[in-house]
Amino acid sequence: MLKTSDPTELAAISKKMRRQVIEMITEAKSGHPGGSLSAVELLVTLYFDVMRHDPANPKWKDRDRFILSKGHACPILYSVMAECGYCPADQLNTLRKLGSIYQGHPDVRFMPVLEASTGSLGQGVSLAIGMALAAKLDKSPSRTYVVLGDGELQEGQIWEAAMFAGFRKVDNVVAIADNNGIQLDGFTKDIMDLEPLADKWRAFGWHVIEVNGHDIPALQKAFAEASSTSGKPTALIAHTVKGKGVSFMENNPKYHGQAPTLDEEKRALAELV
Amino acid sequence: MAINTKYELKLGAATREAFGKALVELGRTNPNIVALDADLSKSTMTVGFQKEFPERFFECGIAEANMAAIAAGLASAGKIPFASSFSAFMLNKGFEQLRVTAAFPRVNVKVVGTHSGISIGEDGPSQMSVEDLSLACSLAGFTVLSPADEVSMVALVKQAAAMFGPVFIRAGRIKCPLIYAADQTFTIGKAIELVSGTDVTLIATGLLVAESIKAAEALEAEGISAAVLDIHTIKPLDREAIAKAAQKTRALVVSEEHLVDSGLGVRVAQIVSETTPAAMEFVGVVDTYAESGAPDELLDKYGLRAVNVVAAAKRALARKKAGS
């Protein structure tokens, strides 16, 4: 697979991923475009530059692991993994259809190359801690990355896990909050405000990095800082735009969980050239 | 009475103590065994493992949901985690995590719920688990074990570690009668006929196995021949043994330290109704939560004794006779 640190190449891949996300969800007639589009640069930077992994040897013991705790954003995960060669790109448009490996939320039964089945929010940090503890026991350099929604941070289990990892110094975990400010019912600040979010993670013993989640060089720098941080897990608060890259979807709660119409698909793809 | 085991019912260790012992033994032979607890290690008896293998023991604090999912993460990365707490907390507080992170992806997690049933005693109903078998059985793909004494607990904990897949193991707080000799063999999914009989079959799990043996003795004194089946595996349930018992005796009593309408009894009834009709009676906790008290007092008050099994057997036999 292609590995690159060139931000221009990573940006080009990101644009391709956005197009695929729009096409997949339109074809499926249901799904979550907003939170998939906000996480594009996060996943692209991780899979194509930062993470140590090998699609030809997906169960390599010392691989870095990735968990999409906000499982509803799986179209971007499937697109990125297909681009890496983990799974067939020509089946991406079977998303959510009977018999497809591309289930509505990530499901290891259908896609053994996934690290975890997710979809019920709040559980990814705990899973990541378990994988990270196993790596420490095995004296493996493996690191575990987990992408969380900001609305998801309202789940109590997140903070049980945050307390554990901070106290136990599980420094081979990186939790990335896709902080797009919107959840299903509206703006996060109106539903259940998470601020001051950085202070919360710091109070639980985490090293916190705030970053523009669409700025690839800034993300590369942030992940490098996370890797060189020992004695503390890292929380990367990625400030993102829900629906990023499609003007009429940006910052619009409507597109949290609504598929584009055929006309909207056409308009979206016209913007992603 | 034809007794298939040679052993008297003298008091042995609590099944939670047997679990703790088996876990240490497993730790010595398999470096992939790890343990997690939620601030109850001195009660669940994982403390022995913690002392011998501190680097493989993860104290999670009072956060069962997080513990369940950390265990799943450890299992996904190749470890064989045993996560334990009181059964009431492990399953009720960790259920969603067990469903999504353990059952649904079918990871190799072992979950142990101690202090099950009402025999925990004085601590009272918030700590008592009378629905854990029901919850564990509703986790698709889980194997559910409910050993009756220390010998079966040690053997089944080791078998749980040796098999791949999620397992729930139910353990109790109080010391309980020793039913098996050290050389007894057990197979997950295979019931054990402890006593042979022809008139009625007493099917039981956990503490009620010893009570059912005592009930069989009492019935024999009245000229009634009762068989006793120990169901140490609630799921997968031994369909063949149950169908055979129903066919042979046409009268069954199912006894458990659990809500009667959601535990072993209903699962046995499902098999009986699908195979051979038989008169059935159920001994268990009836749609209520218990209270504080000495374990013996509670077992008496809530009807989980040999005398209750005997009465149920007579009701089943009366219906069998009326129906024949």
XYZ file of C-alpha atoms in Angstrom:
597
model
C 0.000 0.000 0.000
C 0.942 3.626 -0.432
C 2.535 5.204 2.620
C 3.278 8.874 2.428
C 4.110 11.819 4.635
C 3.488 14.303 1.870
C 0.563 16.516 2.920
C -0.360 17.144 -0.710
C -0.707 13.440 -1.389
C -2.628 12.938 1.860
C -4.958 15.787 0.882
C -5.567 14.152 -2.495
C -6.426 10.864 -0.810
C -8.731 12.757 1.567
C -10.645 14.230 -1.351
C -11.035 10.799 -2.935
C -12.275 9.427 0.407
C -14.861 12.209 0.665
C -16.190 11.386 -2.783
C -16.476 7.717 -1.863
C -18.258 8.515 1.399
C -20.847 10.588 -0.476
C -21.319 7.893 -3.132
C -21.602 5.058 -0.594
C -24.156 6.772 1.612
C -26.195 8.004 -1.329
C -26.318 4.481 -2.751
C -27.215 3.047 0.664
C -29.980 5.667 1.053
C -29.139 5.894 4.755
C -26.088 6.537 6.905
C -24.128 9.296 8.577
C -22.361 11.653 6.170
C -21.617 14.562 8.545
C -19.472 12.680 11.054
C -17.771 10.666 8.320
C -16.673 13.821 6.505
C -15.416 15.483 9.689
C -13.071 12.561 10.401
C -11.498 12.187 6.927
C -8.106 13.809 7.600
C -7.866 12.050 10.975
C -8.158 8.595 9.423
C -6.190 9.361 6.276
C -3.252 10.767 8.274
C -3.299 7.794 10.618
C -3.623 5.032 8.030
C -1.382 6.454 5.290
C 1.308 8.095 7.395
C 1.283 7.574 11.165
C 0.247 4.002 11.970
C 2.515 0.980 11.668
C 0.369 -1.592 9.923
C 0.460 -3.950 6.973
C -2.648 -4.772 4.945
C -0.845 -7.865 3.611
C -0.457 -9.086 7.193
C -3.486 -7.650 8.996
C -2.962 -9.682 12.182
C 0.725 -8.732 12.542
C 1.208 -8.879 16.301
C 3.062 -5.597 16.673
C 0.750 -3.552 14.443
C -0.760 -0.317 15.639
C -4.477 -0.719 16.182
C -7.370 1.543 15.249
C -10.837 1.608 16.788
C -13.645 3.734 15.393
C -15.581 4.203 18.604
C -18.011 6.500 16.795
C -18.998 3.513 14.678
C -21.655 5.366 12.706
C -18.847 7.099 10.790
C -17.835 3.741 9.290
C -18.122 4.857 5.640
C -14.839 6.753 6.052
C -13.240 3.780 7.826
C -14.315 1.368 5.073
C -13.115 3.765 2.366
C -9.717 4.220 3.966
C -9.269 0.508 4.654
C -10.271 -0.337 1.081
C -7.764 2.238 -0.218
C -5.107 0.542 1.932
C -6.028 -2.829 0.453
C -7.665 -4.441 3.487
C -11.000 -4.965 1.746
C -12.467 -4.658 -1.736
C -12.979 -1.106 -2.983
C -15.356 -2.285 -5.684
C -17.853 -3.397 -3.039
C -17.971 -0.133 -1.091
C -21.315 0.706 -2.685
C -22.862 -2.372 -1.059
C -22.763 -0.469 2.251
C -25.710 -1.411 4.514
C -27.094 -3.950 2.037
C -27.930 -7.531 2.997
C -24.871 -9.761 2.829
C -22.395 -6.881 2.530
C -19.206 -6.925 4.567
C -19.787 -3.186 4.895
C -22.321 -3.317 7.719
C -24.181 -0.248 8.994
C -21.795 -0.128 11.939
C -18.392 -1.888 12.105
C -18.812 -5.630 12.651
C -15.799 -7.926 12.974
C -17.939 -10.948 12.103
C -18.235 -9.613 8.557
C -14.843 -7.856 8.453
C -12.225 -9.695 10.505
C -9.666 -7.051 9.516
C -11.428 -4.592 11.834
C -10.062 -4.356 15.379
C -13.466 -3.991 17.047
C -17.204 -4.046 16.529
C -18.609 -0.691 17.523
C -21.799 1.286 17.202
C -22.998 1.513 20.769
C -21.248 4.702 21.830
C -18.880 5.084 24.741
C -16.932 1.843 24.637
C -13.919 2.469 22.404
C -11.515 3.929 24.968
C -11.996 0.907 27.254
C -11.353 -1.456 24.339
C -8.276 0.539 23.371
C -6.970 0.326 26.935
C -7.374 -3.456 26.877
C -5.401 -3.715 23.636
C -2.774 -1.295 24.941
C -2.358 -3.255 28.197
C -1.895 -6.460 26.187
C 0.807 -4.713 24.129
C 2.609 -3.632 27.293
C 2.475 -7.182 28.685
C 3.907 -8.455 25.404
C 6.553 -5.692 25.384
C 5.219 -4.761 21.951
C 5.663 -1.261 20.470
C 2.035 -1.421 19.307
C -0.019 1.721 19.930
C -3.801 1.943 19.870
C -5.675 4.859 18.341
C -9.359 5.416 19.028
C -11.568 8.014 17.326
C -14.471 9.298 19.400
C -17.363 11.571 18.593
C -17.732 14.650 20.742
C -21.354 13.777 21.514
C -20.090 10.338 22.467
C -18.098 11.930 25.287
C -21.409 12.352 27.117
C -21.293 8.615 27.858
C -20.161 7.868 31.424
C -17.989 4.925 30.443
C -15.661 7.281 28.539
C -14.733 8.902 31.843
C -14.346 5.582 33.662
C -11.869 4.675 30.934
C -10.218 8.112 31.031
C -9.716 7.725 34.794
C -8.191 4.275 34.343
C -5.778 5.226 31.557
C -4.670 8.409 33.285
C -4.110 6.746 36.633
C -2.444 3.649 35.152
C -0.338 5.734 32.722
C -1.464 3.791 29.657
C 0.701 5.922 27.389
C 0.340 3.752 24.298
C -3.266 4.911 23.812
C -4.247 7.960 21.806
C -7.875 9.070 22.071
C -8.925 11.421 19.294
C -12.066 13.458 19.796
C -13.627 14.424 16.471
C -14.878 17.653 17.956
C -17.323 18.743 15.258
C -19.777 20.320 17.669
C -22.878 18.558 16.390
C -24.819 15.482 17.484
C -28.066 13.983 16.248
C -30.426 16.289 18.099
C -28.490 19.472 17.398
C -25.433 21.383 18.519
C -23.463 19.744 21.305
C -23.277 23.053 23.181
C -27.102 23.026 23.380
C -27.674 19.303 24.025
C -25.059 18.682 26.725
C -22.093 20.991 26.573
C -18.707 19.292 26.899
C -16.628 22.378 27.565
C -14.120 22.856 29.031
C -13.168 19.666 27.219
C -9.371 19.961 27.332
C -9.526 20.659 31.063
C -11.629 17.540 31.595
C -9.041 15.278 29.944
C -6.195 17.026 31.755
C -7.988 16.557 35.054
C -8.108 12.820 34.328
C -4.330 12.694 33.824
C -4.072 12.862 30.044
C -1.668 14.832 27.886
C -3.921 17.043 25.772
C -3.199 18.354 22.279
C -5.658 20.632 20.525
C -5.414 20.701 16.763
C -7.302 21.676 13.628
C -8.529 18.247 12.562
C -8.437 19.114 8.865
C -4.883 20.499 8.875
C -2.751 17.521 7.824
C 0.699 18.922 8.782
C -0.734 19.960 12.166
C -2.154 16.450 12.638
C 1.201 14.879 11.718
C 2.901 17.079 14.318
C 0.242 16.236 16.926
C 0.547 12.480 16.387
C 4.342 12.749 16.630
C 3.946 14.601 19.914
C 1.579 11.861 21.152
C 4.110 9.167 20.221
C 6.884 10.904 22.104
C 4.776 11.435 25.226
C 5.549 8.868 27.880
C 3.884 8.374 31.240
C 0.537 9.750 30.068
C -2.056 8.766 27.499
C -2.745 11.434 24.900
C -6.103 13.038 24.152
C -6.084 14.753 20.820
C -8.935 17.216 20.564
C -9.431 17.642 16.858
C -11.449 20.719 16.034
C -13.383 19.710 12.968
C -16.326 20.778 10.841
C -19.233 18.382 10.556
C -19.897 17.665 6.889
C -16.478 19.143 5.946
C -15.909 19.569 2.220
C -19.550 19.763 1.131
C -20.772 23.332 1.558
C -24.418 22.585 2.240
C -23.580 19.852 4.749
C -21.043 21.831 6.739
C -22.178 22.635 10.271
C -25.675 21.407 9.502
C -27.109 18.962 12.077
C -29.496 17.676 9.404
C -26.658 15.706 7.804
C -25.657 13.872 10.969
C -27.736 10.920 9.942
C -29.346 11.674 6.607
C -28.242 10.357 3.247
C -27.840 12.782 0.347
C -30.480 12.688 -2.387
C -29.266 12.016 -5.934
C -29.343 15.751 -6.605
C -27.408 16.459 -3.421
C -24.899 13.785 -4.374
C -24.342 15.502 -7.709
C -23.852 18.885 -6.034
C -21.544 17.393 -3.407
C -19.348 15.593 -5.942
C -19.135 18.775 -8.008
C -17.530 20.435 -5.005
C -15.085 17.551 -4.461
C -13.035 17.748 -7.653
C -31.520 -45.097 46.438
C -28.852 -45.813 43.867
C -26.208 -43.138 44.419
C -23.845 -42.777 41.479
C -21.343 -40.712 43.430
C -19.738 -42.260 46.439
C -19.513 -39.073 48.426
C -21.251 -37.731 51.463
C -22.324 -34.087 51.486
C -19.729 -32.710 53.854
C -19.013 -28.996 53.758
C -16.398 -27.872 51.243
C -15.074 -24.528 50.074
C -17.238 -21.790 48.593
C -17.307 -21.864 44.802
C -15.739 -18.360 44.775
C -12.785 -19.760 46.744
C -12.492 -22.594 44.254
C -12.519 -20.047 41.418
C -9.682 -18.103 43.065
C -7.663 -21.287 43.466
C -8.231 -22.401 39.879
C -7.280 -18.964 38.579
C -3.900 -19.106 40.339
C -3.282 -22.586 38.972
C -4.148 -21.377 35.471
C -1.837 -18.405 35.898
C 1.062 -20.732 36.647
C 0.607 -22.754 33.486
C -0.520 -20.128 30.974
C 1.162 -16.703 30.753
C -1.737 -15.371 28.675
C -4.172 -15.619 31.591
C -4.891 -12.167 33.016
C -7.411 -11.059 35.643
C -9.452 -7.930 36.234
C -11.470 -6.921 39.247
C -13.591 -3.959 40.310
C -12.505 -3.364 43.908
C -13.782 -6.714 45.155
C -10.719 -8.908 44.749
C -10.771 -9.973 48.397
C -14.388 -11.083 47.967
C -14.269 -12.582 44.486
C -10.988 -14.248 45.558
C -8.938 -12.961 42.638
C -6.626 -11.611 45.343
C -4.485 -14.772 45.175
C -3.850 -14.215 41.471
C -3.092 -10.563 42.164
C -0.451 -11.501 44.741
C 1.269 -14.064 42.563
C 0.971 -12.265 39.218
C 0.722 -8.525 39.958
C 1.745 -7.573 36.421
C -1.131 -9.612 34.990
C -3.772 -8.288 37.370
C -5.711 -5.132 36.530
C -7.535 -3.405 39.340
C -10.227 -1.370 37.583
C -11.760 0.346 40.574
C -15.508 0.519 40.968
C -16.256 0.735 37.254
C -17.664 -2.542 35.960
C -18.668 -1.279 32.519
C -15.139 -0.101 31.813
C -13.736 -3.356 33.198
C -15.891 -5.484 30.905
C -14.770 -3.628 27.791
C -11.092 -3.526 28.847
C -11.332 -7.304 29.229
C -12.707 -7.522 25.696
C -9.820 -5.407 24.432
C -7.300 -7.656 26.169
C -8.984 -10.706 24.642
C -8.964 -9.121 21.177
C -5.208 -8.738 21.548
C -4.679 -12.406 22.444
C -4.981 -12.527 26.228
C -7.390 -14.760 28.171
C -8.965 -12.339 30.629
C -11.025 -13.337 33.664
C -13.095 -10.339 34.776
C -14.859 -10.727 38.076
C -17.166 -8.912 40.451
C -20.297 -9.678 42.402
C -22.661 -11.260 39.903
C -25.242 -8.515 40.477
C -22.752 -5.822 39.451
C -20.857 -7.741 36.798
C -23.930 -8.499 34.721
C -26.265 -5.647 35.519
C -23.665 -2.899 35.226
C -21.556 -4.561 32.556
C -24.333 -6.056 30.450
C -24.251 -3.607 27.564
C -20.455 -3.869 27.383
C -20.589 -7.664 27.509
C -23.172 -7.608 24.727
C -21.371 -5.239 22.354
C -17.686 -5.867 23.089
C -17.709 -9.568 24.077
C -20.780 -11.448 22.837
C -21.402 -9.731 19.509
C -17.802 -9.995 18.201
C -17.441 -13.306 20.083
C -14.175 -12.549 21.876
C -12.434 -14.886 24.278
C -13.532 -13.261 27.549
C -14.279 -15.139 30.781
C -16.663 -13.382 33.141
C -17.097 -14.529 36.717
C -19.978 -13.422 38.925
C -19.544 -14.279 42.578
C -21.986 -13.795 45.484
C -24.797 -14.985 43.259
C -28.270 -15.840 44.487
C -29.754 -14.893 47.845
C -27.304 -16.951 49.940
C -24.935 -13.966 50.090
C -27.046 -13.229 53.163
C -26.792 -10.158 55.364
C -25.745 -7.679 52.666
C -29.268 -7.797 51.300
C -30.972 -7.630 47.921
C -28.983 -4.852 46.227
C -26.001 -7.222 46.299
C -27.960 -10.373 45.447
C -28.155 -11.633 41.916
C -31.339 -13.494 41.099
C -31.339 -12.701 37.383
C -27.721 -13.350 36.364
C -28.326 -16.670 34.616
C -31.091 -15.079 32.595
C -28.904 -12.153 31.566
C -25.892 -14.341 30.808
C -27.999 -16.734 28.725
C -29.338 -13.812 26.709
C -25.814 -12.925 25.596
C -25.781 -14.776 22.280
C -22.854 -17.151 21.936
C -21.953 -17.126 25.627
C -21.339 -20.390 27.432
C -22.938 -20.206 30.899
C -21.605 -22.298 33.783
C -23.062 -22.733 37.260
C -20.980 -25.239 39.233
C -22.393 -26.775 42.412
C -19.239 -27.325 44.449
C -15.529 -26.618 44.641
C -14.455 -29.655 42.619
C -16.724 -28.832 39.696
C -15.793 -25.146 39.893
C -12.054 -25.792 39.633
C -12.522 -28.197 36.730
C -14.931 -25.959 34.840
C -12.886 -22.772 35.301
C -9.975 -24.611 33.677
C -12.179 -25.850 30.850
C -13.524 -22.338 30.349
C -9.947 -21.097 29.951
C -9.147 -23.884 27.510
C -12.082 -23.237 25.183
C -12.275 -20.279 22.801
C -15.220 -17.950 23.255
C -17.026 -15.904 25.876
C -17.996 -17.680 29.097
C -19.937 -16.624 32.192
C -19.268 -18.516 35.417
C -21.604 -18.213 38.403
C -20.102 -18.547 41.865
C -21.478 -18.312 45.379
C -20.346 -16.692 48.609
C -21.003 -19.370 51.207
C -19.222 -22.638 51.811
C -21.192 -25.382 50.168
C -21.502 -29.169 50.359
C -18.857 -31.161 48.535
C -20.576 -33.257 45.900
C -17.764 -34.602 43.772
C -14.546 -36.506 44.362
C -11.342 -34.963 43.115
C -11.140 -37.422 40.212
C -14.623 -36.634 38.829
C -14.566 -35.623 35.168
C -16.720 -32.840 33.755
C -17.592 -31.841 30.223
C -19.049 -28.422 29.446
C -22.584 -29.004 28.170
C -22.978 -32.470 29.694
C -25.223 -32.856 32.743
C -24.226 -35.313 35.462
C -26.686 -37.843 36.834
C -25.756 -37.961 40.504
C -28.559 -40.233 41.594
C -30.506 -42.698 39.467
C -34.255 -42.989 39.896
C -37.421 -43.946 38.061
C -40.364 -41.932 39.469
C -39.250 -38.325 39.260
C -36.121 -36.404 38.178
C -34.788 -33.578 40.315
C -32.896 -31.193 38.043
C -30.830 -28.552 39.776
C -27.923 -26.139 39.534
C -25.604 -24.512 42.072
C -26.533 -24.794 45.738
C -29.784 -26.558 44.891
C -27.928 -29.638 43.672
C -27.052 -30.649 47.236
C -30.605 -29.823 48.340
C -31.942 -32.027 45.559
C -29.719 -34.926 46.668
C -31.115 -34.534 50.189
C -34.620 -34.383 48.703
C -33.998 -37.624 46.814
C -32.987 -39.297 50.086
C -36.161 -38.035 51.791
C -38.314 -39.208 48.898
C -36.671 -42.614 48.947
C -37.648 -42.951 52.600
C -41.243 -42.530 51.414
C -40.797 -45.123 48.688
C -40.379 -42.659 45.821
C -37.467 -43.217 43.458
C -35.945 -39.855 42.467
C -33.095 -39.200 40.067
C -30.864 -36.130 40.463
C -29.261 -34.249 37.566
C -26.591 -31.592 38.121
C -26.840 -28.993 35.389
C -23.455 -27.288 35.709
C -23.785 -25.895 32.191
C -26.859 -23.732 31.706
C -25.896 -22.927 28.119
C -25.498 -24.991 26.007
C -28.037 -27.012 27.950
C -27.794 -30.810 27.816
C -30.851 -31.437 25.661
C -30.263 -35.164 25.463
C -30.041 -35.697 29.229
C -33.162 -33.624 29.867
C -35.212 -35.339 27.169
C -34.079 -38.707 28.480
C -35.053 -37.798 32.051
C -38.446 -36.536 30.901
C -39.041 -39.706 28.945
C -37.924 -41.972 31.752
C -39.651 -40.392 34.753
C -42.370 -38.171 33.186
C -42.103 -35.922 36.217
C -39.482 -33.207 36.714
C -38.598 -30.646 39.345
C -36.169 -27.870 38.384
C -34.537 -26.042 41.297
C -32.297 -22.993 41.291
C -31.252 -20.024 43.389
C -32.623 -17.662 40.753
C -35.891 -16.097 39.633
C -38.050 -19.046 38.581
C -39.461 -17.330 35.529
C -36.154 -16.623 33.784
C -33.525 -19.154 34.813
C -32.776 -22.821 34.324
C -36.387 -23.961 34.816
C -37.842 -22.214 31.812
C -34.985 -23.392 29.658
C -35.555 -26.994 30.741
C -39.293 -26.566 30.123
C -38.550 -25.425 26.584
C -36.648 -28.630 25.863
C -39.299 -30.786 27.554
C -42.096 -29.174 25.546
C -40.127 -29.756 22.360
C -39.369 -33.397 23.147
C -41.302 -35.449 25.710
C -44.185 -33.989 27.720
C -43.756 -34.366 31.471
C -45.292 -32.950 34.633
C -43.025 -30.114 35.739
C -42.556 -28.127 38.942
C -40.182 -25.290 39.695
C -38.315 -24.297 42.844
C -36.731 -20.855 42.900
C -37.211 -17.228 43.845
C -40.705 -16.148 42.833
C -40.876 -12.626 41.381
C -39.335 -10.842 44.339
C -36.112 -9.561 45.859
C -35.040 -11.104 49.138
C -33.785 -9.320 52.263
C -31.002 -9.299 54.838
C -30.572 -12.353 56.983
C -28.347 -15.354 57.579
C -27.947 -17.422 54.412
C -29.668 -20.439 55.983
C -32.570 -18.307 57.169
C -32.998 -16.839 53.710
C -32.855 -20.201 51.945
C -35.562 -21.404 54.375
C -37.751 -18.337 54.034
C -37.576 -18.161 50.232
C -38.208 -21.861 49.785
C -34.888 -23.095 48.391
C -34.494 -26.195 50.552
C -34.745 -29.956 50.169
C -38.167 -29.806 51.791
C -39.375 -27.491 49.034
C -37.952 -29.811 46.379
C -39.724 -32.769 48.032
C -43.060 -30.918 48.052
C -42.604 -29.945 44.422
C -41.762 -33.542 43.499
C -44.991 -34.731 45.107
C -47.023 -32.161 43.164
C -45.371 -33.249 39.920
C -45.978 -36.905 40.745
C -49.656 -36.217 41.517
C -50.114 -34.566 38.128
C -48.198 -37.336 36.400
C -50.522 -39.879 38.018
C -53.630 -37.863 37.139
C -52.459 -37.601 33.551
C -51.601 -41.246 33.048
